[in-house]
Amino acid sequence: EVQLVESGGGLVQPGESLRLSCSASGFTVANSNVNWVRQAPGKGLEWVAILHAGSNGYTDYGESVKGRFTVSRDIPKNTLYLQLNRLRTDDTGVYYCARRVPFSGMDVWGQGITVTVSS
Amino acid sequence: DIQLTQSPSTLSASVGDTVSIACRASHSIGNWLAWYQQKPGKAPKLLMYKASSLEAEVPLRFSGSGSGTEFSLTVSSLQAEDFATYYCQQYNSYPWTFGQGTKVEIK
C-alpha cells in the first residue's frame, strides 16, 4: 500500500526549531517528487516546499518559508524531512507531506501533523 | 506568484443538484490545474489533474474544464458524501498556489 506518515510535530516557542518527518511506504522517495503543504487553523491550503525526484534532490520553496525551512531526505530510510527554523506564530497549522506524480497533482497524502508556535 | 481566485466561497446545495465552482488564475497556466476535495479533519483528496483528467477511482459525476486562466469543477447529482471544501491548485510554475477554497454545504 502506498502511504505517507508524518511525525515530529508539537508545541514550540517563537524563534525555535522543529524537524518534521514523513515516512513513505509502497514507493521510493528518491524516485518521487514529494511536497509539504500546510493549513493554518480554519484556513486554506498553502504549498510549502518540494523535493524533486532524482539524484540531485533539487528543492523549491514557498515565499513565506524560503530561508527558514529546509526539505531533505534519507534515501535508505525512505523518509523525507522538513526542518523548520526561526518559527513564527503564523507557522502554526497542520503540515502534510504529499507525493506528486509527473504531470499530475498530489495523489497521496499523509494524515497531517500539527505544529503549534506559541509563547 | 500566480494567484488563484475561486468563486463562490460558499455554495449551498441539495442532494441531486448539479453545482459548479470556478477558479481564475492571474496568469495563464495552460492546463496545469488540479482540484482537491477536503473534509473536516482529513487530508485533501485529488479529484482532477491537468484541468480535466479524472483521478483514478473518483466518481464520474466529477468533471473539470478550462485552460489558460479560466477553469471550473462541476459535480453532477450531488451526493451526501460530496459536501466538503474544494480547492484548485496550479502547478504551472513555482511557487505552486491554491485557491482559497469553496465550501459546498447542505441547503
PDB file of N, CA and C in Angstrom, chain A residues 36-71:
ATOM      1  N   TRP A  36       5.558  19.378   0.781  1.00  0.00           N
ATOM      2  CA  TRP A  36       4.969  19.726   2.060  1.00  0.00           C
ATOM      3  C   TRP A  36       3.920  20.804   1.805  1.00  0.00           C
ATOM      4  N   VAL A  37       2.761  20.618   2.400  1.00  0.00           N
ATOM      5  CA  VAL A  37       1.644  21.556   2.302  1.00  0.00           C
ATOM      6  C   VAL A  37       1.151  21.788   3.721  1.00  0.00           C
ATOM      7  N   ARG A  38       0.784  23.014   4.048  1.00  0.00           N
ATOM      8  CA  ARG A  38       0.301  23.277   5.399  1.00  0.00           C
ATOM      9  C   ARG A  38      -1.052  23.963   5.375  1.00  0.00           C
ATOM     10  N   GLN A  39      -1.684  23.957   6.526  1.00  0.00           N
ATOM     11  CA  GLN A  39      -3.016  24.561   6.644  1.00  0.00           C
ATOM     12  C   GLN A  39      -3.141  25.166   8.037  1.00  0.00           C
ATOM     13  N   ALA A  40      -3.224  26.481   8.087  1.00  0.00           N
ATOM     14  CA  ALA A  40      -3.429  27.171   9.358  1.00  0.00           C
ATOM     15  C   ALA A  40      -4.840  26.875   9.865  1.00  0.00           C
ATOM     16  N   PRO A  41      -5.058  26.971  11.167  1.00  0.00           N
ATOM     17  CA  PRO A  41      -6.381  26.654  11.731  1.00  0.00           C
ATOM     18  C   PRO A  41      -7.502  27.432  11.056  1.00  0.00           C
ATOM     19  N   GLY A  42      -8.470  26.717  10.520  1.00  0.00           N
ATOM     20  CA  GLY A  42      -9.614  27.349   9.889  1.00  0.00           C
ATOM     21  C   GLY A  42      -9.339  28.011   8.554  1.00  0.00           C
ATOM     22  N   LYS A  43      -8.152  27.800   8.001  1.00  0.00           N
ATOM     23  CA  LYS A  43      -7.763  28.462   6.751  1.00  0.00           C
ATOM     24  C   LYS A  43      -7.586  27.455   5.614  1.00  0.00           C
ATOM     25  N   GLY A  44      -7.178  27.969   4.470  1.00  0.00           N
ATOM     26  CA  GLY A  44      -6.991  27.139   3.297  1.00  0.00           C
ATOM     27  C   GLY A  44      -5.609  26.489   3.250  1.00  0.00           C
ATOM     28  N   LEU A  45      -5.350  25.837   2.134  1.00  0.00           N
ATOM     29  CA  LEU A  45      -4.103  25.116   1.938  1.00  0.00           C
ATOM     30  C   LEU A  45      -3.015  26.051   1.419  1.00  0.00           C
ATOM     31  N   GLU A  46      -1.796  25.833   1.887  1.00  0.00           N
ATOM     32  CA  GLU A  46      -0.642  26.612   1.423  1.00  0.00           C
ATOM     33  C   GLU A  46       0.485  25.649   1.073  1.00  0.00           C
ATOM     34  N   TRP A  47       0.952  25.712  -0.160  1.00  0.00           N
ATOM     35  CA  TRP A  47       2.093  24.899  -0.574  1.00  0.00           C
ATOM     36  C   TRP A  47       3.356  25.450   0.066  1.00  0.00           C
ATOM     37  N   VAL A  48       4.177  24.548   0.637  1.00  0.00           N
ATOM     38  CA  VAL A  48       5.351  24.951   1.397  1.00  0.00           C
ATOM     39  C   VAL A  48       6.647  24.667   0.636  1.00  0.00           C
ATOM     40  N   ALA A  49       6.800  23.427   0.150  1.00  0.00           N
ATOM     41  CA  ALA A  49       8.081  23.052  -0.452  1.00  0.00           C
ATOM     42  C   ALA A  49       7.944  21.751  -1.227  1.00  0.00           C
ATOM     43  N   ILE A  50       8.937  21.535  -2.087  1.00  0.00           N
ATOM     44  CA  ILE A  50       9.022  20.279  -2.829  1.00  0.00           C
ATOM     45  C   ILE A  50      10.473  19.833  -2.900  1.00  0.00           C
ATOM     46  N   LEU A  51      10.670  18.532  -2.809  1.00  0.00           N
ATOM     47  CA  LEU A  51      11.977  17.935  -3.083  1.00  0.00           C
ATOM     48  C   LEU A  51      11.774  17.046  -4.304  1.00  0.00           C
ATOM     49  N   HIS A  52      12.481  17.377  -5.363  1.00  0.00           N
ATOM     50  CA  HIS A  52      12.280  16.698  -6.626  1.00  0.00           C
ATOM     51  C   HIS A  52      12.943  15.334  -6.655  1.00  0.00           C
ATOM     52  N   ALA A  53      12.403  14.473  -7.468  1.00  0.00           N
ATOM     53  CA  ALA A  53      12.996  13.158  -7.678  1.00  0.00           C
ATOM     54  C   ALA A  53      14.355  13.282  -8.341  1.00  0.00           C
ATOM     55  N   GLY A  54      15.162  12.268  -8.155  1.00  0.00           N
ATOM     56  CA  GLY A  54      16.452  12.229  -8.817  1.00  0.00           C
ATOM     57  C   GLY A  54      17.601  12.421  -7.843  1.00  0.00           C
ATOM     58  N   SER A  55      18.797  12.233  -8.374  1.00  0.00           N
ATOM     59  CA  SER A  55      19.979  12.222  -7.513  1.00  0.00           C
ATOM     60  C   SER A  55      20.341  13.601  -6.973  1.00  0.00           C
ATOM     61  N   ASN A  56      19.946  14.668  -7.691  1.00  0.00           N
ATOM     62  CA  ASN A  56      20.373  15.995  -7.223  1.00  0.00           C
ATOM     63  C   ASN A  56      19.490  16.536  -6.100  1.00  0.00           C
ATOM     64  N   GLY A  57      18.308  15.975  -5.903  1.00  0.00           N
ATOM     65  CA  GLY A  57      17.452  16.416  -4.806  1.00  0.00           C
ATOM     66  C   GLY A  57      17.123  17.892  -4.858  1.00  0.00           C
ATOM     67  N   TYR A  58      16.863  18.410  -6.042  1.00  0.00           N
ATOM     68  CA  TYR A  58      16.546  19.829  -6.213  1.00  0.00           C
ATOM     69  C   TYR A  58      15.292  20.203  -5.420  1.00  0.00           C
ATOM     70  N   THR A  59      15.296  21.419  -4.836  1.00  0.00           N
ATOM     71  CA  THR A  59      14.190  21.864  -3.987  1.00  0.00           C
ATOM     72  C   THR A  59      13.622  23.203  -4.449  1.00  0.00           C
ATOM     73  N   ASP A  60      12.366  23.440  -4.119  1.00  0.00           N
ATOM     74  CA  ASP A  60      11.703  24.725  -4.301  1.00  0.00           C
ATOM     75  C   ASP A  60      10.891  25.002  -3.051  1.00  0.00           C
ATOM     76  N   TYR A  61      10.718  26.315  -2.746  1.00  0.00           N
ATOM     77  CA  TYR A  61      10.036  26.697  -1.519  1.00  0.00           C
ATOM     78  C   TYR A  61       9.029  27.804  -1.775  1.00  0.00           C
ATOM     79  N   GLY A  62       8.003  27.854  -0.905  1.00  0.00           N
ATOM     80  CA  GLY A  62       7.099  28.984  -0.922  1.00  0.00           C
ATOM     81  C   GLY A  62       7.786  30.213  -0.345  1.00  0.00           C
ATOM     82  N   GLU A  63       7.280  31.381  -0.743  1.00  0.00           N
ATOM     83  CA  GLU A  63       7.944  32.626  -0.345  1.00  0.00           C
ATOM     84  C   GLU A  63       7.970  32.830   1.166  1.00  0.00           C
ATOM     85  N   SER A  64       6.908  32.409   1.846  1.00  0.00           N
ATOM     86  CA  SER A  64       6.814  32.686   3.276  1.00  0.00           C
ATOM     87  C   SER A  64       7.769  31.832   4.114  1.00  0.00           C
ATOM     88  N   VAL A  65       8.337  30.783   3.534  1.00  0.00           N
ATOM     89  CA  VAL A  65       9.225  29.901   4.306  1.00  0.00           C
ATOM     90  C   VAL A  65      10.644  29.884   3.759  1.00  0.00           C
ATOM     91  N   LYS A  66      10.848  30.512   2.612  1.00  0.00           N
ATOM     92  CA  LYS A  66      12.167  30.489   1.982  1.00  0.00           C
ATOM     93  C   LYS A  66      13.211  31.087   2.929  1.00  0.00           C
ATOM     94  N   GLY A  67      14.324  30.358   3.122  1.00  0.00           N
ATOM     95  CA  GLY A  67      15.378  30.811   4.017  1.00  0.00           C
ATOM     96  C   GLY A  67      15.205  30.355   5.455  1.00  0.00           C
ATOM     97  N   ARG A  68      14.019  29.858   5.802  1.00  0.00           N
ATOM     98  CA  ARG A  68      13.783  29.385   7.179  1.00  0.00           C
ATOM     99  C   ARG A  68      13.549  27.874   7.215  1.00  0.00           C
ATOM    100  N   PHE A  69      12.905  27.336   6.189  1.00  0.00           N
ATOM    101  CA  PHE A  69      12.597  25.905   6.141  1.00  0.00           C
ATOM    102  C   PHE A  69      13.509  25.213   5.127  1.00  0.00           C
ATOM    103  N   THR A  70      13.861  23.964   5.430  1.00  0.00           N
ATOM    104  CA  THR A  70      14.687  23.176   4.526  1.00  0.00           C
ATOM    105  C   THR A  70      14.122  21.770   4.413  1.00  0.00           C
ATOM    106  N   VAL A  71      13.961  21.305   3.188  1.00  0.00           N
ATOM    107  CA  VAL A  71      13.484  19.939   2.963  1.00  0.00           C
ATOM    108  C   VAL A  71      14.662  19.066   2.551  1.00  0.00           C
TER     109      VAL A  71
END
